[in-house]
Each structure stands twice: as C-alpha cells, then as structure tokens.
PDB file of N, CA and C in Angstrom:
ATOM      1  N   MET A  64       0.774  -1.447  -0.376  1.00  0.00           N
ATOM      2  CA  MET A  64      -0.138  -0.199  -0.030  1.00  0.00           C
ATOM      3  C   MET A  64       1.341   1.827   0.228  1.00  0.00           C
ATOM      4  N   ASN A  65       0.498   2.201  -1.421  1.00  0.00           N
ATOM      5  CA  ASN A  65       1.251   3.559  -0.390  1.00  0.00           C
ATOM      6  C   ASN A  65       0.750   4.421   0.296  1.00  0.00           C
ATOM      7  N   PHE A  66       1.421   6.042   0.288  1.00  0.00           N
ATOM      8  CA  PHE A  66       1.261   6.904   0.805  1.00  0.00           C
ATOM      9  C   PHE A  66      -0.290   7.437   0.558  1.00  0.00           C
ATOM     10  N   GLN A  67      -0.421   7.377  -0.537  1.00  0.00           N
ATOM     11  CA  GLN A  67      -2.136   8.191  -0.845  1.00  0.00           C
ATOM     12  C   GLN A  67      -3.217   7.419  -0.438  1.00  0.00           C
ATOM     13  N   ASP A  68      -2.827   5.575  -0.899  1.00  0.00           N
ATOM     14  CA  ASP A  68      -3.567   5.258  -0.763  1.00  0.00           C
ATOM     15  C   ASP A  68      -4.118   4.523   0.857  1.00  0.00           C
ATOM     16  N   SER A  69      -3.151   4.400   1.773  1.00  0.00           N
ATOM     17  CA  SER A  69      -3.527   3.978   3.113  1.00  0.00           C
ATOM     18  C   SER A  69      -4.062   5.336   4.149  1.00  0.00           C
ATOM     19  N   ILE A  70      -3.841   7.409   3.252  1.00  0.00           N
ATOM     20  CA  ILE A  70      -4.736   7.960   3.579  1.00  0.00           C
ATOM     21  C   ILE A  70      -5.731   8.260   3.777  1.00  0.00           C
ATOM     22  N   LYS A  71      -6.086   7.009   2.257  1.00  0.00           N
ATOM     23  CA  LYS A  71      -7.828   6.808   2.117  1.00  0.00           C
ATOM     24  C   LYS A  71      -8.208   5.993   2.928  1.00  0.00           C
ATOM     25  N   THR A  72      -7.491   5.196   2.509  1.00  0.00           N
ATOM     26  CA  THR A  72      -7.800   3.829   3.208  1.00  0.00           C
ATOM     27  C   THR A  72      -8.821   4.526   4.791  1.00  0.00           C
ATOM     28  N   CYS A  73      -7.361   5.443   5.691  1.00  0.00           N
ATOM     29  CA  CYS A  73      -7.771   5.221   6.799  1.00  0.00           C
ATOM     30  C   CYS A  73      -9.335   6.265   7.677  1.00  0.00           C
ATOM     31  N   PHE A  74      -9.210   7.346   6.464  1.00  0.00           N
ATOM     32  CA  PHE A  74      -9.925   7.951   6.353  1.00  0.00           C
ATOM     33  C   PHE A  74     -11.030   7.651   6.140  1.00  0.00           C
ATOM     34  N   ASN A  75     -11.365   7.082   5.097  1.00  0.00           N
ATOM     35  CA  ASN A  75     -12.517   5.882   4.475  1.00  0.00           C
ATOM     36  C   ASN A  75     -13.159   4.977   6.525  1.00  0.00           C
ATOM     37  N   LYS A  76     -11.860   4.313   6.701  1.00  0.00           N
ATOM     38  CA  LYS A  76     -12.453   3.217   7.980  1.00  0.00           C
ATOM     39  C   LYS A  76     -12.298   3.960   9.405  1.00  0.00           C
ATOM     40  N   TYR A  77     -12.826   5.710   9.069  1.00  0.00           N
ATOM     41  CA  TYR A  77     -12.467   6.672  10.050  1.00  0.00           C
ATOM     42  C   TYR A  77     -12.507   5.845  11.797  1.00  0.00           C
ATOM     43  N   ALA A  78     -13.607   5.819  12.041  1.00  0.00           N
ATOM     44  CA  ALA A  78     -14.108   4.983  12.967  1.00  0.00           C
ATOM     45  C   ALA A  78     -14.387   3.746  13.373  1.00  0.00           C
ATOM     46  N   SER A  79     -13.705   2.646  11.911  1.00  0.00           N
ATOM     47  CA  SER A  79     -13.590   1.384  11.977  1.00  0.00           C
ATOM     48  C   SER A  79     -12.832   0.434  13.381  1.00  0.00           C
ATOM     49  N   PHE A  80     -13.448   0.334  13.808  1.00  0.00           N
ATOM     50  CA  PHE A  80     -11.940  -0.362  15.136  1.00  0.00           C
ATOM     51  C   PHE A  80     -12.235  -1.989  14.866  1.00  0.00           C
ATOM     52  N   GLU A  81     -13.083  -2.392  13.650  1.00  0.00           N
ATOM     53  CA  GLU A  81     -12.554  -3.646  13.391  1.00  0.00           C
ATOM     54  C   GLU A  81     -12.178  -4.401  12.085  1.00  0.00           C
ATOM     55  N   GLY A  82     -11.330  -5.410  12.182  1.00  0.00           N
ATOM     56  CA  GLY A  82     -10.720  -5.857  10.501  1.00  0.00           C
ATOM     57  C   GLY A  82      -9.294  -5.351  10.784  1.00  0.00           C
ATOM     58  N   ARG A  83      -8.401  -5.686   9.737  1.00  0.00           N
ATOM     59  CA  ARG A  83      -6.715  -5.798   9.764  1.00  0.00           C
ATOM     60  C   ARG A  83      -6.267  -4.464   8.850  1.00  0.00           C
ATOM     61  N   ALA A  84      -5.247  -4.152   9.268  1.00  0.00           N
ATOM     62  CA  ALA A  84      -3.600  -3.380   8.827  1.00  0.00           C
ATOM     63  C   ALA A  84      -2.608  -3.724   8.294  1.00  0.00           C
ATOM     64  N   SER A  85      -2.662  -3.291   7.553  1.00  0.00           N
ATOM     65  CA  SER A  85      -1.040  -3.872   7.219  1.00  0.00           C
ATOM     66  C   SER A  85      -0.545  -2.773   7.642  1.00  0.00           C
ATOM     67  N   ARG A  86       0.909  -3.680   7.994  1.00  0.00           N
ATOM     68  CA  ARG A  86       2.020  -2.179   8.170  1.00  0.00           C
ATOM     69  C   ARG A  86       2.306  -1.574   7.427  1.00  0.00           C
ATOM     70  N   SER A  87       2.149  -1.670   5.909  1.00  0.00           N
ATOM     71  CA  SER A  87       2.257  -0.122   5.598  1.00  0.00           C
ATOM     72  C   SER A  87       1.351   0.303   5.250  1.00  0.00           C
ATOM     73  N   GLU A  88       0.079   0.343   6.018  1.00  0.00           N
ATOM     74  CA  GLU A  88      -0.859   1.100   6.092  1.00  0.00           C
ATOM     75  C   GLU A  88      -1.137   1.678   7.033  1.00  0.00           C
ATOM     76  N   TYR A  89      -0.638   0.793   8.574  1.00  0.00           N
ATOM     77  CA  TYR A  89      -1.161   1.973   9.484  1.00  0.00           C
ATOM     78  C   TYR A  89       0.316   2.564   9.836  1.00  0.00           C
ATOM     79  N   TRP A  90       1.559   2.466   9.037  1.00  0.00           N
ATOM     80  CA  TRP A  90       3.169   3.358   9.202  1.00  0.00           C
ATOM     81  C   TRP A  90       2.849   4.605   8.195  1.00  0.00           C
ATOM     82  N   TRP A  91       2.331   4.755   6.886  1.00  0.00           N
ATOM     83  CA  TRP A  91       1.960   5.302   6.260  1.00  0.00           C
ATOM     84  C   TRP A  91       1.583   6.555   7.064  1.00  0.00           C
ATOM     85  N   PHE A  92       0.039   6.150   6.899  1.00  0.00           N
ATOM     86  CA  PHE A  92      -0.705   6.490   7.963  1.00  0.00           C
ATOM     87  C   PHE A  92      -0.131   7.466   9.683  1.00  0.00           C
ATOM     88  N   ALA A  93       0.715   7.076   9.986  1.00  0.00           N
ATOM     89  CA  ALA A  93       1.252   7.438  11.155  1.00  0.00           C
ATOM     90  C   ALA A  93       1.715   8.283  10.719  1.00  0.00           C
ATOM     91  N   LEU A  94       2.891   7.816   9.037  1.00  0.00           N
ATOM     92  CA  LEU A  94       3.174   9.249   9.159  1.00  0.00           C
ATOM     93  C   LEU A  94       3.132  10.461   8.531  1.00  0.00           C
ATOM     94  N   PHE A  95       1.828  10.263   7.763  1.00  0.00           N
ATOM     95  CA  PHE A  95       1.153  11.141   7.739  1.00  0.00           C
ATOM     96  C   PHE A  95       0.062  12.241   8.972  1.00  0.00           C
ATOM     97  N   THR A  96      -0.071  11.664   9.897  1.00  0.00           N
ATOM     98  CA  THR A  96      -0.265  12.710  11.275  1.00  0.00           C
ATOM     99  C   THR A  96       0.699  13.211  11.487  1.00  0.00           C
ATOM    100  N   PHE A  97       1.804  12.038  11.733  1.00  0.00           N
ATOM    101  CA  PHE A  97       2.759  13.699  12.392  1.00  0.00           C
ATOM    102  C   PHE A  97       3.607  14.401  11.397  1.00  0.00           C
ATOM    103  N   LEU A  98       3.256  14.108  10.433  1.00  0.00           N
ATOM    104  CA  LEU A  98       3.792  15.567   9.396  1.00  0.00           C
ATOM    105  C   LEU A  98       2.839  16.151   9.427  1.00  0.00           C
ATOM    106  N   VAL A  99       1.496  15.955   9.746  1.00  0.00           N
ATOM    107  CA  VAL A  99       0.123  16.633   9.299  1.00  0.00           C
ATOM    108  C   VAL A  99       0.467  18.029  10.724  1.00  0.00           C
ATOM    109  N   ALA A 100       0.973  17.531  11.789  1.00  0.00           N
ATOM    110  CA  ALA A 100       0.306  17.729  13.686  1.00  0.00           C
ATOM    111  C   ALA A 100       1.585  18.550  13.474  1.00  0.00           C
ATOM    112  N   TYR A 101       2.789  18.549  12.683  1.00  0.00           N
ATOM    113  CA  TYR A 101       4.765  18.975  13.612  1.00  0.00           C
ATOM    114  C   TYR A 101       4.243  20.428  11.788  1.00  0.00           C
ATOM    115  N   ILE A 102       3.475  20.366  11.078  1.00  0.00           N
ATOM    116  CA  ILE A 102       2.739  21.464  10.047  1.00  0.00           C
ATOM    117  C   ILE A 102       1.682  22.461  10.821  1.00  0.00           C
ATOM    118  N   GLY A 103       0.971  21.646  11.519  1.00  0.00           N
ATOM    119  CA  GLY A 103       0.154  22.514  12.065  1.00  0.00           C
ATOM    120  C   GLY A 103       1.048  23.349  14.078  1.00  0.00           C
ATOM    121  N   MET A 104       1.457  22.234  14.055  1.00  0.00           N
ATOM    122  CA  MET A 104       1.896  23.192  15.540  1.00  0.00           C
ATOM    123  C   MET A 104       3.268  23.973  14.691  1.00  0.00           C
ATOM    124  N   SER A 105       3.559  24.477  14.042  1.00  0.00           N
ATOM    125  CA  SER A 105       4.992  24.852  13.654  1.00  0.00           C
ATOM    126  C   SER A 105       4.061  26.282  12.861  1.00  0.00           C
ATOM    127  N   LEU A 106       2.723  26.713  12.641  1.00  0.00           N
ATOM    128  CA  LEU A 106       2.091  27.584  12.164  1.00  0.00           C
ATOM    129  C   LEU A 106       1.010  28.370  13.050  1.00  0.00           C
ATOM    130  N   SER A 107       0.615  26.239  14.462  1.00  0.00           N
ATOM    131  CA  SER A 107      -0.124  27.408  15.200  1.00  0.00           C
ATOM    132  C   SER A 107      -0.555  26.955  16.070  1.00  0.00           C
ATOM    133  N   TYR A 108      -0.436  26.995  17.461  1.00  0.00           N
ATOM    134  CA  TYR A 108      -1.369  25.924  18.508  1.00  0.00           C
ATOM    135  C   TYR A 108      -2.508  25.630  18.689  1.00  0.00           C
ATOM    136  N   THR A 109      -3.316  26.293  18.114  1.00  0.00           N
ATOM    137  CA  THR A 109      -4.265  26.287  18.108  1.00  0.00           C
ATOM    138  C   THR A 109      -4.400  25.327  17.550  1.00  0.00           C
ATOM    139  N   LEU A 110      -3.800  25.829  15.879  1.00  0.00           N
ATOM    140  CA  LEU A 110      -4.519  24.592  14.319  1.00  0.00           C
ATOM    141  C   LEU A 110      -3.747  23.268  15.045  1.00  0.00           C
ATOM    142  N   TYR A 111      -2.957  23.288  15.847  1.00  0.00           N
ATOM    143  CA  TYR A 111      -2.366  21.990  16.663  1.00  0.00           C
ATOM    144  C   TYR A 111      -3.285  21.248  17.545  1.00  0.00           C
ATOM    145  N   VAL A 112      -4.419  22.034  18.009  1.00  0.00           N
ATOM    146  CA  VAL A 112      -5.245  21.171  18.642  1.00  0.00           C
ATOM    147  C   VAL A 112      -5.753  20.719  17.620  1.00  0.00           C
ATOM    148  N   LEU A 113      -6.499  21.392  17.203  1.00  0.00           N
ATOM    149  CA  LEU A 113      -7.078  21.387  16.567  1.00  0.00           C
ATOM    150  C   LEU A 113      -7.475  20.307  15.958  1.00  0.00           C
ATOM    151  N   ILE A 114      -6.339  19.574  14.758  1.00  0.00           N
ATOM    152  CA  ILE A 114      -5.796  18.549  13.843  1.00  0.00           C
ATOM    153  C   ILE A 114      -5.496  17.730  15.369  1.00  0.00           C
ATOM    154  N   ALA A 115      -5.035  18.169  16.503  1.00  0.00           N
ATOM    155  CA  ALA A 115      -4.424  16.310  17.002  1.00  0.00           C
ATOM    156  C   ALA A 115      -6.514  15.749  16.963  1.00  0.00           C
ATOM    157  N   LEU A 116      -7.276  16.746  17.471  1.00  0.00           N
ATOM    158  CA  LEU A 116      -8.655  16.101  18.014  1.00  0.00           C
ATOM    159  C   LEU A 116      -8.736  15.623  16.832  1.00  0.00           C
ATOM    160  N   ALA A 117      -8.988  16.033  15.350  1.00  0.00           N
ATOM    161  CA  ALA A 117      -9.251  15.322  14.108  1.00  0.00           C
ATOM    162  C   ALA A 117      -8.975  13.890  14.209  1.00  0.00           C
ATOM    163  N   LEU A 118      -7.735  14.113  14.544  1.00  0.00           N
ATOM    164  CA  LEU A 118      -6.890  12.700  13.913  1.00  0.00           C
ATOM    165  C   LEU A 118      -6.814  11.923  15.468  1.00  0.00           C
ATOM    166  N   VAL A 119      -7.274  12.004  16.106  1.00  0.00           N
ATOM    167  CA  VAL A 119      -6.990  11.080  17.728  1.00  0.00           C
ATOM    168  C   VAL A 119      -8.028   9.793  17.379  1.00  0.00           C
ATOM    169  N   VAL A 120      -9.050   9.783  16.692  1.00  0.00           N
ATOM    170  CA  VAL A 120     -10.090   8.170  16.260  1.00  0.00           C
ATOM    171  C   VAL A 120      -9.561   8.129  15.102  1.00  0.00           C
ATOM    172  N   PRO A 121      -8.899   8.122  13.887  1.00  0.00           N
ATOM    173  CA  PRO A 121      -8.715   7.716  13.169  1.00  0.00           C
ATOM    174  C   PRO A 121      -7.253   7.190  13.155  1.00  0.00           C
ATOM    175  N   SER A 122      -6.951   7.262  13.957  1.00  0.00           N
ATOM    176  CA  SER A 122      -5.182   7.071  14.357  1.00  0.00           C
ATOM    177  C   SER A 122      -5.053   6.124  15.560  1.00  0.00           C
ATOM    178  N   THR A 123      -5.899   6.304  16.358  1.00  0.00           N
ATOM    179  CA  THR A 123      -6.584   4.615  17.286  1.00  0.00           C
ATOM    180  C   THR A 123      -6.864   3.754  16.214  1.00  0.00           C
ATOM    181  N   ALA A 124      -8.383   4.232  15.711  1.00  0.00           N
ATOM    182  CA  ALA A 124      -8.764   3.354  14.775  1.00  0.00           C
ATOM    183  C   ALA A 124      -7.590   2.632  13.983  1.00  0.00           C
ATOM    184  N   ALA A 125      -6.801   2.957  13.122  1.00  0.00           N
ATOM    185  CA  ALA A 125      -6.102   2.240  12.495  1.00  0.00           C
ATOM    186  C   ALA A 125      -5.491   1.359  13.276  1.00  0.00           C
ATOM    187  N   ALA A 126      -4.434   1.850  14.884  1.00  0.00           N
ATOM    188  CA  ALA A 126      -3.521   0.645  15.447  1.00  0.00           C
ATOM    189  C   ALA A 126      -4.371   0.274  16.251  1.00  0.00           C
ATOM    190  N   THR A 127      -5.664   0.209  16.140  1.00  0.00           N
ATOM    191  CA  THR A 127      -6.587  -1.164  16.541  1.00  0.00           C
ATOM    192  C   THR A 127      -6.296  -2.150  15.741  1.00  0.00           C
ATOM    193  N   ARG A 128      -6.985  -1.715  14.695  1.00  0.00           N
ATOM    194  CA  ARG A 128      -6.579  -3.025  13.352  1.00  0.00           C
ATOM    195  C   ARG A 128      -5.427  -3.839  12.972  1.00  0.00           C
ATOM    196  N   ARG A 129      -4.396  -2.737  13.825  1.00  0.00           N
ATOM    197  CA  ARG A 129      -2.702  -2.704  13.350  1.00  0.00           C
ATOM    198  C   ARG A 129      -2.661  -4.152  13.968  1.00  0.00           C
ATOM    199  N   LEU A 130      -3.591  -3.664  14.613  1.00  0.00           N
ATOM    200  CA  LEU A 130      -2.706  -4.922  16.297  1.00  0.00           C
ATOM    201  C   LEU A 130      -3.698  -6.268  16.311  1.00  0.00           C
ATOM    202  N   HIS A 131      -4.758  -5.876  15.992  1.00  0.00           N
ATOM    203  CA  HIS A 131      -5.700  -6.873  15.026  1.00  0.00           C
ATOM    204  C   HIS A 131      -4.940  -7.607  13.742  1.00  0.00           C
ATOM    205  N   ASP A 132      -4.095  -7.824  13.058  1.00  0.00           N
ATOM    206  CA  ASP A 132      -2.940  -7.882  12.093  1.00  0.00           C
ATOM    207  C   ASP A 132      -1.984  -8.613  12.969  1.00  0.00           C
ATOM    208  N   THR A 133      -1.718  -8.457  14.166  1.00  0.00           N
ATOM    209  CA  THR A 133      -1.294  -9.390  15.248  1.00  0.00           C
ATOM    210  C   THR A 133      -1.194  -9.987  15.660  1.00  0.00           C
ATOM    211  N   ASN A 134      -2.900 -10.407  15.706  1.00  0.00           N
ATOM    212  CA  ASN A 134      -3.741 -11.540  16.678  1.00  0.00           C
ATOM    213  C   ASN A 134      -3.820 -10.979  17.780  1.00  0.00           C
ATOM    214  N   ARG A 135      -3.596  -9.628  17.594  1.00  0.00           N
ATOM    215  CA  ARG A 135      -3.761  -8.891  19.388  1.00  0.00           C
ATOM    216  C   ARG A 135      -5.283  -7.563  19.779  1.00  0.00           C
ATOM    217  N   SER A 136      -6.002  -7.452  20.867  1.00  0.00           N
ATOM    218  CA  SER A 136      -6.592  -6.635  21.047  1.00  0.00           C
ATOM    219  C   SER A 136      -5.834  -5.441  20.748  1.00  0.00           C
ATOM    220  N   GLY A 137      -7.441  -4.425  20.329  1.00  0.00           N
ATOM    221  CA  GLY A 137      -6.421  -3.413  20.367  1.00  0.00           C
ATOM    222  C   GLY A 137      -6.195  -2.452  22.102  1.00  0.00           C
ATOM    223  N   TRP A 138      -7.471  -2.970  23.055  1.00  0.00           N
ATOM    224  CA  TRP A 138      -6.854  -2.346  24.208  1.00  0.00           C
ATOM    225  C   TRP A 138      -5.812  -2.925  24.240  1.00  0.00           C
ATOM    226  N   TRP A 139      -4.541  -3.663  23.419  1.00  0.00           N
ATOM    227  CA  TRP A 139      -3.191  -3.125  24.249  1.00  0.00           C
ATOM    228  C   TRP A 139      -2.162  -2.088  23.478  1.00  0.00           C
ATOM    229  N   GLN A 140      -2.911  -1.208  22.981  1.00  0.00           N
ATOM    230  CA  GLN A 140      -2.795   0.577  23.061  1.00  0.00           C
ATOM    231  C   GLN A 140      -2.676   1.068  24.593  1.00  0.00           C
ATOM    232  N   LEU A 141      -3.677   0.333  25.212  1.00  0.00           N
ATOM    233  CA  LEU A 141      -3.178   1.124  26.885  1.00  0.00           C
ATOM    234  C   LEU A 141      -2.075   0.682  27.782  1.00  0.00           C
ATOM    235  N   ILE A 142      -1.369   0.079  27.070  1.00  0.00           N
ATOM    236  CA  ILE A 142       0.123  -0.457  27.568  1.00  0.00           C
ATOM    237  C   ILE A 142       0.886   1.326  27.371  1.00  0.00           C
ATOM    238  N   ALA A 143       0.305   1.596  26.548  1.00  0.00           N
ATOM    239  CA  ALA A 143       1.268   3.136  26.491  1.00  0.00           C
ATOM    240  C   ALA A 143       1.539   3.856  27.287  1.00  0.00           C
ATOM    241  N   LEU A 144       0.247   3.698  28.251  1.00  0.00           N
ATOM    242  CA  LEU A 144      -0.273   4.337  29.354  1.00  0.00           C
ATOM    243  C   LEU A 144       1.017   4.636  30.531  1.00  0.00           C
ATOM    244  N   LEU A 145       2.011   2.623  30.545  1.00  0.00           N
ATOM    245  CA  LEU A 145       3.091   3.101  31.279  1.00  0.00           C
ATOM    246  C   LEU A 145       4.655   3.736  30.080  1.00  0.00           C
ATOM    247  N   PRO A 146       4.705   3.908  32.001  1.00  0.00           N
ATOM    248  CA  PRO A 146       6.183   4.841  31.413  1.00  0.00           C
ATOM    249  C   PRO A 146       7.295   4.763  30.553  1.00  0.00           C
ATOM    250  N   ILE A 147       7.645   5.167  29.418  1.00  0.00           N
ATOM    251  CA  ILE A 147       8.601   4.593  28.292  1.00  0.00           C
ATOM    252  C   ILE A 147       8.886   3.092  28.152  1.00  0.00           C
ATOM    253  N   VAL A 148       9.237   2.168  28.531  1.00  0.00           N
ATOM    254  CA  VAL A 148       8.455   0.868  28.599  1.00  0.00           C
ATOM    255  C   VAL A 148       7.063   0.573  27.527  1.00  0.00           C
ATOM    256  N   GLY A 149       5.704   1.028  27.992  1.00  0.00           N
ATOM    257  CA  GLY A 149       5.162   1.206  27.349  1.00  0.00           C
ATOM    258  C   GLY A 149       4.259   1.499  25.713  1.00  0.00           C
ATOM    259  N   ILE A 150       5.258   2.692  25.415  1.00  0.00           N
ATOM    260  CA  ILE A 150       5.212   2.826  24.163  1.00  0.00           C
ATOM    261  C   ILE A 150       6.651   1.925  23.398  1.00  0.00           C
ATOM    262  N   ILE A 151       7.377   1.803  24.075  1.00  0.00           N
ATOM    263  CA  ILE A 151       8.827   0.816  23.393  1.00  0.00           C
ATOM    264  C   ILE A 151       7.737  -0.691  22.760  1.00  0.00           C
ATOM    265  N   ILE A 152       6.979  -0.961  23.846  1.00  0.00           N
ATOM    266  CA  ILE A 152       6.283  -2.464  23.838  1.00  0.00           C
ATOM    267  C   ILE A 152       5.442  -2.274  22.395  1.00  0.00           C
ATOM    268  N   LEU A 153       4.363  -0.809  22.905  1.00  0.00           N
ATOM    269  CA  LEU A 153       3.331  -1.314  21.901  1.00  0.00           C
ATOM    270  C   LEU A 153       3.933  -0.699  20.215  1.00  0.00           C
ATOM    271  N   ILE A 154       5.426  -0.006  20.226  1.00  0.00           N
ATOM    272  CA  ILE A 154       6.006   0.249  18.655  1.00  0.00           C
ATOM    273  C   ILE A 154       6.338  -1.232  18.819  1.00  0.00           C
ATOM    274  N   VAL A 155       7.285  -2.056  19.152  1.00  0.00           N
ATOM    275  CA  VAL A 155       7.515  -3.375  18.695  1.00  0.00           C
ATOM    276  C   VAL A 155       5.919  -4.058  17.919  1.00  0.00           C
ATOM    277  N   PHE A 156       4.727  -4.343  18.671  1.00  0.00           N
ATOM    278  CA  PHE A 156       3.578  -5.006  18.594  1.00  0.00           C
ATOM    279  C   PHE A 156       2.811  -4.610  17.242  1.00  0.00           C
ATOM    280  N   LEU A 157       2.883  -2.768  16.972  1.00  0.00           N
ATOM    281  CA  LEU A 157       2.586  -2.244  15.599  1.00  0.00           C
ATOM    282  C   LEU A 157       3.733  -2.410  14.389  1.00  0.00           C
ATOM    283  N   ALA A 158       4.656  -3.137  14.983  1.00  0.00           N
ATOM    284  CA  ALA A 158       5.748  -3.280  13.503  1.00  0.00           C
ATOM    285  C   ALA A 158       6.306  -4.776  13.362  1.00  0.00           C
ATOM    286  N   GLN A 159       4.785  -5.873  14.476  1.00  0.00           N
ATOM    287  CA  GLN A 159       5.932  -6.698  13.492  1.00  0.00           C
ATOM    288  C   GLN A 159       4.781  -7.287  12.692  1.00  0.00           C
ATOM    289  N   GLU A 160       4.815  -8.401  11.678  1.00  0.00           N
ATOM    290  CA  GLU A 160       4.349  -9.185  10.432  1.00  0.00           C
ATOM    291  C   GLU A 160       3.093  -9.089  11.279  1.00  0.00           C
ATOM    292  N   SER A 161       2.322  -9.115   9.301  1.00  0.00           N
ATOM    293  CA  SER A 161       0.666  -9.908  10.004  1.00  0.00           C
ATOM    294  C   SER A 161       0.979 -10.716  10.088  1.00  0.00           C
ATOM    295  N   LYS A 162       0.230 -11.536  10.773  1.00  0.00           N
ATOM    296  CA  LYS A 162      -0.175 -13.140  11.626  1.00  0.00           C
ATOM    297  C   LYS A 162      -1.319 -13.654  11.082  1.00  0.00           C
ATOM    298  N   PRO A 163      -1.633 -15.288  10.632  1.00  0.00           N
ATOM    299  CA  PRO A 163      -2.701 -15.238   9.649  1.00  0.00           C
ATOM    300  C   PRO A 163      -3.988 -15.311  10.650  1.00  0.00           C
ATOM    301  N   GLU A 164      -4.980 -14.956  10.755  1.00  0.00           N
ATOM    302  CA  GLU A 164      -6.212 -15.303  11.528  1.00  0.00           C
ATOM    303  C   GLU A 164      -6.117 -16.593  12.313  1.00  0.00           C
ATOM    304  N   SER A 165      -6.834 -15.963  13.562  1.00  0.00           N
ATOM    305  CA  SER A 165      -6.535 -17.245  14.598  1.00  0.00           C
ATOM    306  C   SER A 165      -7.820 -18.326  14.828  1.00  0.00           C
ATOM    307  N   PRO A 166      -8.144 -19.014  14.523  1.00  0.00           N
ATOM    308  CA  PRO A 166      -9.167 -19.453  15.049  1.00  0.00           C
ATOM    309  C   PRO A 166     -10.010 -19.080  16.523  1.00  0.00           C
ATOM    310  N   ALA A 167      -9.685 -18.730  17.039  1.00  0.00           N
ATOM    311  CA  ALA A 167      -9.718 -18.291  18.366  1.00  0.00           C
ATOM    312  C   ALA A 167     -10.790 -17.015  17.987  1.00  0.00           C
ATOM    313  N   ALA A 168     -10.446 -15.920  17.577  1.00  0.00           N
ATOM    314  CA  ALA A 168     -10.284 -14.605  16.415  1.00  0.00           C
ATOM    315  C   ALA A 168     -11.468 -14.878  15.691  1.00  0.00           C
ATOM    316  N   ILE A 169     -11.987 -15.819  14.758  1.00  0.00           N
ATOM    317  CA  ILE A 169     -12.655 -16.187  13.924  1.00  0.00           C
ATOM    318  C   ILE A 169     -14.179 -16.210  14.956  1.00  0.00           C
ATOM    319  N   SER A 170     -14.162 -17.308  16.068  1.00  0.00           N
ATOM    320  CA  SER A 170     -15.227 -17.797  16.573  1.00  0.00           C
ATOM    321  C   SER A 170     -15.914 -16.661  17.912  1.00  0.00           C
ATOM    322  N   ALA A 171     -15.346 -15.399  17.857  1.00  0.00           N
ATOM    323  CA  ALA A 171     -15.558 -14.511  18.808  1.00  0.00           C
ATOM    324  C   ALA A 171     -16.229 -13.449  18.170  1.00  0.00           C
TER     325      ALA A 171
END
C-alpha cells in the first residue's frame, strides 16, 4: 500500500475498529499524522490542537486494526500509559509482521 492509498483507507475507515490493517497502511498513516501535526504546530498551537483532535479517532482505529493484524486486541494500546517501557512495547507490537487470523478470533 502506498502513501495516498493508506491515507484514503484510514479516512474511509475513520471510526472502524474492526478488521485488519497492514504494516504499510498503519505506518504510512502514522507518518501522515506526524507530518500534519508538525506543520500545524509550526503554524499555530490552536491549529495543532484542532488537528490532533481531528486525527485521534482515525489514528486509534488504525492502530487497533494493526494490532488485530498481529492477533492482539486493540486494548493493547493502553500499554502506552506505562512510562517509557509501554510505548516501546506498543511500537514493537505495531511493527511486527502480520499473522494469520487465529481460530479463536474467527469464532469471537
């Protein structure tokens, strides 16, 4: 998936927390959110806050779908609340290869 397709897919699934997202889809969208937030922050703090609020739901949804692709629950994002170690663990989970859907996930 390329940069434009990733952005389009993530905004089309704005609040969809179901399904799976490939590594490329998630990381291209993460780059997009970082760049847009950085540009907004350099222009004005108010603009940055508005951008951050607009992107929090699709970013969370994309991360949830990415964690589903590694056969984990989207609730694993809460591990980032642990100082330093939690964020490192979450990045490792988000960077892992896709795993085939487990039979338990199919029946749930």
